[in-house]
Amino acid sequence: MAEEELEDGSLSRTFKDLFAGAAGGVAQVLLGQPFDIVKVRLQTTNHYSNALDCATKIWKNEGPLAFYKGTLTPLIGIGACVSVQFGAFHAARRRFEVHNASTRSSSTSSASSASASQAASSLTYTQYYLSGAIAGLSNTILSSPIEHIRIRLQTQPHTASTRLYAGPLDCIRKLAGTHGLAHGLYRGTAVTLLREAQAYGTWFLTFEWLMAADVARNNIQRKDVPTWKVAAYGGLAGEALWISSYPFDVVKSKMQSDGFGDQARYAGMRDCFRKTWAHEGARGFWKGIGPTLLRAMPVSAGTFAV
């Protein structure tokens, strides 16, 4: 009976998770895109002394709309991405709950209260991390090409005469048509898998730890945690997400803005790690972290609060 109650795999629950993820994803793009282009420019070029210098030059040389270069692709795709993240996380979480209830019931008394059932099924923090990592890995098939297209559009020359891509569809056609799916559209997927697993494992773990600590500290139910606290904990989880995974993101951006053929600077992920360390040192793996953390707090807060 307990397993049937915990196995909440109903269609309505799945759609609820997916809709919440999509709404959060749209908020994530609209709030974060100006910060993201500054981050990518700092990660992939040496043309700017700092984030403020980068933002100032983008505004001066390319205009205010340049901060939303490459927005269409993530705006269309991020809803699907975040829906997959939340959907996969809750699916993995419910599997762990069922597993915990069945394994712990054999070693505890046969109490049938709802609180006893909930305690028996509650996840460990390792399981929360694994659920988040599964969510990140599931999302990579979407996030890798979406972010690759966005980065190409964000880093291409500004003038019409030197522009490489007319827009997202033209970028997809040229990447896939000229270089294939694996080496073109899906370039950088290996390091994206590492980033997504670490990032979203940490993201969901941090949020759940903060929520559980608040519930225990104030002796309340989870649903009674006020919205402003949910948003604050989501924001702090966003900070933890980027701090834990940022070096992977730097390498991903370098690879997805790199040239092809004779113009390629990196032979692969390990070569990119090695050359970044050799030429830039440890600081090379943290370029652009400032605007990223500024972006992470409101974006992640909005994602959980929506």
mmCIF file of N, CA and C in Angstrom, residues 98-173:
data_model
loop_
_atom_site.group_PDB
_atom_site.id
_atom_site.type_symbol
_atom_site.label_atom_id
_atom_site.label_comp_id
_atom_site.label_asym_id
_atom_site.label_seq_id
_atom_site.Cartn_x
_atom_site.Cartn_y
_atom_site.Cartn_z
ATOM 1 N N VAL A 98 10.457 5.014 -3.442
ATOM 2 C CA VAL A 98 9.881 3.668 -3.451
ATOM 3 C C VAL A 98 10.908 2.654 -2.953
ATOM 4 N N HIS A 99 12.154 2.794 -3.449
ATOM 5 C CA HIS A 99 13.222 1.888 -3.018
ATOM 6 C C HIS A 99 13.458 1.997 -1.512
ATOM 7 N N ASN A 100 13.509 3.212 -0.998
ATOM 8 C CA ASN A 100 13.762 3.401 0.425
ATOM 9 C C ASN A 100 12.638 2.844 1.279
ATOM 10 N N ALA A 101 11.388 3.068 0.833
ATOM 11 C CA ALA A 101 10.240 2.570 1.592
ATOM 12 C C ALA A 101 10.243 1.051 1.677
ATOM 13 N N SER A 102 10.594 0.405 0.561
ATOM 14 C CA SER A 102 10.576 -1.061 0.548
ATOM 15 C C SER A 102 11.726 -1.657 1.347
ATOM 16 N N THR A 103 12.894 -1.026 1.319
ATOM 17 C CA THR A 103 14.048 -1.573 2.034
ATOM 18 C C THR A 103 14.023 -1.236 3.515
ATOM 19 N N ARG A 104 13.529 -0.046 3.865
ATOM 20 C CA ARG A 104 13.521 0.347 5.271
ATOM 21 C C ARG A 104 12.361 -0.259 6.042
ATOM 22 N N SER A 105 11.260 -0.596 5.344
ATOM 23 C CA SER A 105 10.090 -1.136 6.036
ATOM 24 C C SER A 105 10.393 -2.478 6.687
ATOM 25 N N SER A 106 11.328 -3.208 6.095
ATOM 26 C CA SER A 106 11.663 -4.521 6.650
ATOM 27 C C SER A 106 12.454 -4.423 7.945
ATOM 28 N N SER A 107 13.052 -3.277 8.204
ATOM 29 C CA SER A 107 13.875 -3.119 9.395
ATOM 30 C C SER A 107 13.248 -2.192 10.426
ATOM 31 N N THR A 108 12.000 -1.742 10.175
ATOM 32 C CA THR A 108 11.314 -0.872 11.121
ATOM 33 C C THR A 108 9.973 -1.464 11.480
ATOM 34 N N SER A 109 9.309 -0.875 12.453
ATOM 35 C CA SER A 109 7.997 -1.352 12.875
ATOM 36 C C SER A 109 6.984 -1.084 11.782
ATOM 37 N N SER A 110 5.859 -1.728 11.842
ATOM 38 C CA SER A 110 4.844 -1.613 10.800
ATOM 39 C C SER A 110 3.890 -0.460 11.067
ATOM 40 N N ALA A 111 4.434 0.676 11.412
ATOM 41 C CA ALA A 111 3.599 1.860 11.614
ATOM 42 C C ALA A 111 2.996 2.268 10.284
ATOM 43 N N SER A 112 1.707 2.615 10.304
ATOM 44 C CA SER A 112 1.012 2.906 9.055
ATOM 45 C C SER A 112 0.668 4.375 8.900
ATOM 46 N N SER A 113 1.144 5.214 9.801
ATOM 47 C CA SER A 113 0.822 6.632 9.699
ATOM 48 C C SER A 113 1.527 7.249 8.503
ATOM 49 N N ALA A 114 0.961 8.379 8.050
ATOM 50 C CA ALA A 114 1.548 9.067 6.903
ATOM 51 C C ALA A 114 2.945 9.566 7.226
ATOM 52 N N SER A 115 3.144 10.041 8.449
ATOM 53 C CA SER A 115 4.463 10.555 8.828
ATOM 54 C C SER A 115 5.497 9.448 8.863
ATOM 55 N N ALA A 116 5.096 8.280 9.323
ATOM 56 C CA ALA A 116 6.032 7.157 9.344
ATOM 57 C C ALA A 116 6.389 6.716 7.941
ATOM 58 N N SER A 117 5.380 6.694 7.056
ATOM 59 C CA SER A 117 5.633 6.324 5.663
ATOM 60 C C SER A 117 6.556 7.322 4.982
ATOM 61 N N GLN A 118 6.331 8.614 5.269
ATOM 62 C CA GLN A 118 7.171 9.649 4.665
ATOM 63 C C GLN A 118 8.599 9.550 5.168
ATOM 64 N N ALA A 119 8.761 9.284 6.464
ATOM 65 C CA ALA A 119 10.106 9.154 7.026
ATOM 66 C C ALA A 119 10.839 7.969 6.428
ATOM 67 N N ALA A 120 10.109 6.881 6.206
ATOM 68 C CA ALA A 120 10.736 5.679 5.659
ATOM 69 C C ALA A 120 11.203 5.886 4.226
ATOM 70 N N SER A 121 10.495 6.745 3.490
ATOM 71 C CA SER A 121 10.813 6.920 2.080
ATOM 72 C C SER A 121 11.737 8.098 1.804
ATOM 73 N N SER A 122 12.036 8.927 2.805
ATOM 74 C CA SER A 122 12.807 10.143 2.582
ATOM 75 C C SER A 122 14.187 9.822 2.012
ATOM 76 N N LEU A 123 14.651 10.706 1.131
ATOM 77 C CA LEU A 123 15.926 10.493 0.443
ATOM 78 C C LEU A 123 17.101 10.916 1.308
ATOM 79 N N THR A 124 18.217 10.233 1.118
ATOM 80 C CA THR A 124 19.470 10.709 1.684
ATOM 81 C C THR A 124 19.993 11.835 0.792
ATOM 82 N N TYR A 125 20.963 12.608 1.298
ATOM 83 C CA TYR A 125 21.493 13.690 0.483
ATOM 84 C C TYR A 125 22.285 13.161 -0.712
ATOM 85 N N THR A 126 22.863 11.989 -0.567
ATOM 86 C CA THR A 126 23.520 11.363 -1.717
ATOM 87 C C THR A 126 22.506 11.059 -2.812
ATOM 88 N N GLN A 127 21.327 10.599 -2.410
ATOM 89 C CA GLN A 127 20.280 10.297 -3.388
ATOM 90 C C GLN A 127 19.737 11.563 -4.039
ATOM 91 N N TYR A 128 19.668 12.652 -3.278
ATOM 92 C CA TYR A 128 19.270 13.932 -3.884
ATOM 93 C C TYR A 128 20.299 14.356 -4.939
ATOM 94 N N TYR A 129 21.570 14.207 -4.614
ATOM 95 C CA TYR A 129 22.607 14.560 -5.583
ATOM 96 C C TYR A 129 22.499 13.685 -6.831
ATOM 97 N N LEU A 130 22.323 12.387 -6.643
ATOM 98 C CA LEU A 130 22.214 11.479 -7.783
ATOM 99 C C LEU A 130 20.976 11.786 -8.626
ATOM 100 N N SER A 131 19.867 12.146 -7.972
ATOM 101 C CA SER A 131 18.661 12.516 -8.721
ATOM 102 C C SER A 131 18.926 13.743 -9.579
ATOM 103 N N GLY A 132 19.627 14.723 -9.002
ATOM 104 C CA GLY A 132 19.976 15.913 -9.771
ATOM 105 C C GLY A 132 20.925 15.598 -10.908
ATOM 106 N N ALA A 133 21.902 14.731 -10.651
ATOM 107 C CA ALA A 133 22.852 14.352 -11.702
ATOM 108 C C ALA A 133 22.145 13.637 -12.848
ATOM 109 N N ILE A 134 21.190 12.768 -12.521
ATOM 110 C CA ILE A 134 20.403 12.089 -13.550
ATOM 111 C C ILE A 134 19.627 13.108 -14.366
ATOM 112 N N ALA A 135 19.079 14.118 -13.688
ATOM 113 C CA ALA A 135 18.359 15.185 -14.392
ATOM 114 C C ALA A 135 19.286 15.910 -15.364
ATOM 115 N N GLY A 136 20.493 16.218 -14.922
ATOM 116 C CA GLY A 136 21.453 16.910 -15.779
ATOM 117 C C GLY A 136 21.864 16.072 -16.977
ATOM 118 N N LEU A 137 22.135 14.802 -16.734
ATOM 119 C CA LEU A 137 22.520 13.917 -17.833
ATOM 120 C C LEU A 137 21.384 13.767 -18.847
ATOM 121 N N SER A 138 20.155 13.674 -18.355
ATOM 122 C CA SER A 138 19.000 13.546 -19.248
ATOM 123 C C SER A 138 18.833 14.785 -20.111
ATOM 124 N N ASN A 139 19.198 15.917 -19.555
ATOM 125 C CA ASN A 139 19.015 17.194 -20.235
ATOM 126 C C ASN A 139 20.069 17.476 -21.304
ATOM 127 N N THR A 140 21.201 16.772 -21.248
ATOM 128 C CA THR A 140 22.336 17.101 -22.116
ATOM 129 C C THR A 140 22.017 16.969 -23.595
ATOM 130 N N ILE A 141 21.188 16.031 -23.953
ATOM 131 C CA ILE A 141 20.873 15.842 -25.374
ATOM 132 C C ILE A 141 20.216 17.088 -25.958
ATOM 133 N N LEU A 142 19.555 17.881 -25.109
ATOM 134 C CA LEU A 142 18.957 19.136 -25.551
ATOM 135 C C LEU A 142 19.890 20.324 -25.322
ATOM 136 N N SER A 143 20.490 20.381 -24.137
ATOM 137 C CA SER A 143 21.262 21.572 -23.769
ATOM 138 C C SER A 143 22.542 21.727 -24.585
ATOM 139 N N SER A 144 23.163 20.617 -24.981
ATOM 140 C CA SER A 144 24.431 20.721 -25.696
ATOM 141 C C SER A 144 24.277 21.448 -27.036
ATOM 142 N N PRO A 145 23.370 21.036 -27.935
ATOM 143 C CA PRO A 145 23.242 21.782 -29.195
ATOM 144 C C PRO A 145 22.641 23.168 -29.016
ATOM 145 N N ILE A 146 21.709 23.328 -28.067
ATOM 146 C CA ILE A 146 21.097 24.644 -27.846
ATOM 147 C C ILE A 146 22.154 25.647 -27.404
ATOM 148 N N GLU A 147 22.999 25.258 -26.472
ATOM 149 C CA GLU A 147 24.034 26.172 -25.995
ATOM 150 C C GLU A 147 25.113 26.384 -27.050
ATOM 151 N N HIS A 148 25.389 25.374 -27.836
ATOM 152 C CA HIS A 148 26.379 25.524 -28.904
ATOM 153 C C HIS A 148 25.915 26.586 -29.907
ATOM 154 N N ILE A 149 24.657 26.502 -30.323
ATOM 155 C CA ILE A 149 24.121 27.496 -31.267
ATOM 156 C C ILE A 149 24.158 28.889 -30.654
ATOM 157 N N ARG A 150 23.744 28.996 -29.400
ATOM 158 C CA ARG A 150 23.735 30.299 -28.735
ATOM 159 C C ARG A 150 25.136 30.895 -28.674
ATOM 160 N N ILE A 151 26.125 30.088 -28.331
ATOM 161 C CA ILE A 151 27.501 30.576 -28.215
ATOM 162 C C ILE A 151 28.036 31.014 -29.576
ATOM 163 N N ARG A 152 27.726 30.263 -30.625
ATOM 164 C CA ARG A 152 28.167 30.659 -31.974
ATOM 165 C C ARG A 152 27.594 32.029 -32.349
ATOM 166 N N LEU A 153 26.325 32.250 -32.025
ATOM 167 C CA LEU A 153 25.690 33.518 -32.358
ATOM 168 C C LEU A 153 26.207 34.655 -31.473
ATOM 169 N N GLN A 154 26.554 34.339 -30.233
ATOM 170 C CA GLN A 154 27.047 35.363 -29.308
ATOM 171 C C GLN A 154 28.469 35.810 -29.635
ATOM 172 N N THR A 155 29.250 34.919 -30.239
ATOM 173 C CA THR A 155 30.672 35.213 -30.442
ATOM 174 C C THR A 155 31.034 35.511 -31.890
ATOM 175 N N GLN A 156 30.088 35.435 -32.812
ATOM 176 C CA GLN A 156 30.421 35.709 -34.209
ATOM 177 C C GLN A 156 30.641 37.216 -34.410
ATOM 178 N N PRO A 157 31.355 37.603 -35.485
ATOM 179 C CA PRO A 157 31.571 39.029 -35.772
ATOM 180 C C PRO A 157 30.258 39.783 -35.871
ATOM 181 N N HIS A 158 30.292 41.046 -35.478
ATOM 182 C CA HIS A 158 29.052 41.823 -35.361
ATOM 183 C C HIS A 158 28.540 42.357 -36.691
ATOM 184 N N THR A 159 29.427 42.785 -37.570
ATOM 185 C CA THR A 159 28.984 43.435 -38.802
ATOM 186 C C THR A 159 28.369 42.437 -39.775
ATOM 187 N N ALA A 160 27.436 42.930 -40.566
ATOM 188 C CA ALA A 160 26.718 42.057 -41.494
ATOM 189 C C ALA A 160 27.644 41.417 -42.521
ATOM 190 N N SER A 161 28.686 42.129 -42.917
ATOM 191 C CA SER A 161 29.584 41.621 -43.956
ATOM 192 C C SER A 161 30.479 40.492 -43.459
ATOM 193 N N THR A 162 30.721 40.437 -42.159
ATOM 194 C CA THR A 162 31.609 39.409 -41.608
ATOM 195 C C THR A 162 30.858 38.360 -40.782
ATOM 196 N N ARG A 163 29.570 38.517 -40.657
ATOM 197 C CA ARG A 163 28.772 37.595 -39.852
ATOM 198 C C ARG A 163 28.791 36.199 -40.466
ATOM 199 N N LEU A 164 28.949 35.195 -39.619
ATOM 200 C CA LEU A 164 29.046 33.810 -40.082
ATOM 201 C C LEU A 164 27.680 33.157 -40.253
ATOM 202 N N TYR A 165 26.731 33.549 -39.407
ATOM 203 C CA TYR A 165 25.424 32.895 -39.397
ATOM 204 C C TYR A 165 24.324 33.956 -39.437
ATOM 205 N N ALA A 166 23.324 33.726 -40.266
ATOM 206 C CA ALA A 166 22.213 34.671 -40.380
ATOM 207 C C ALA A 166 21.233 34.554 -39.228
ATOM 208 N N GLY A 167 21.267 33.439 -38.535
ATOM 209 C CA GLY A 167 20.350 33.213 -37.425
ATOM 210 C C GLY A 167 20.468 31.783 -36.943
ATOM 211 N N PRO A 168 19.607 31.364 -35.995
ATOM 212 C CA PRO A 168 19.705 30.004 -35.438
ATOM 213 C C PRO A 168 19.575 28.893 -36.476
ATOM 214 N N LEU A 169 18.617 29.015 -37.387
ATOM 215 C CA LEU A 169 18.424 27.951 -38.379
ATOM 216 C C LEU A 169 19.611 27.854 -39.327
ATOM 217 N N ASP A 170 20.143 28.998 -39.704
ATOM 218 C CA ASP A 170 21.319 29.004 -40.572
ATOM 219 C C ASP A 170 22.511 28.385 -39.844
ATOM 220 N N CYS A 171 22.630 28.678 -38.559
ATOM 221 C CA CYS A 171 23.713 28.109 -37.753
ATOM 222 C C CYS A 171 23.586 26.595 -37.663
ATOM 223 N N ILE A 172 22.377 26.104 -37.417
ATOM 224 C CA ILE A 172 22.143 24.653 -37.348
ATOM 225 C C ILE A 172 22.494 23.992 -38.675
ATOM 226 N N ARG A 173 22.041 24.604 -39.748
ATOM 227 C CA ARG A 173 22.278 24.031 -41.078
ATOM 228 C C ARG A 173 23.769 23.948 -41.392
#
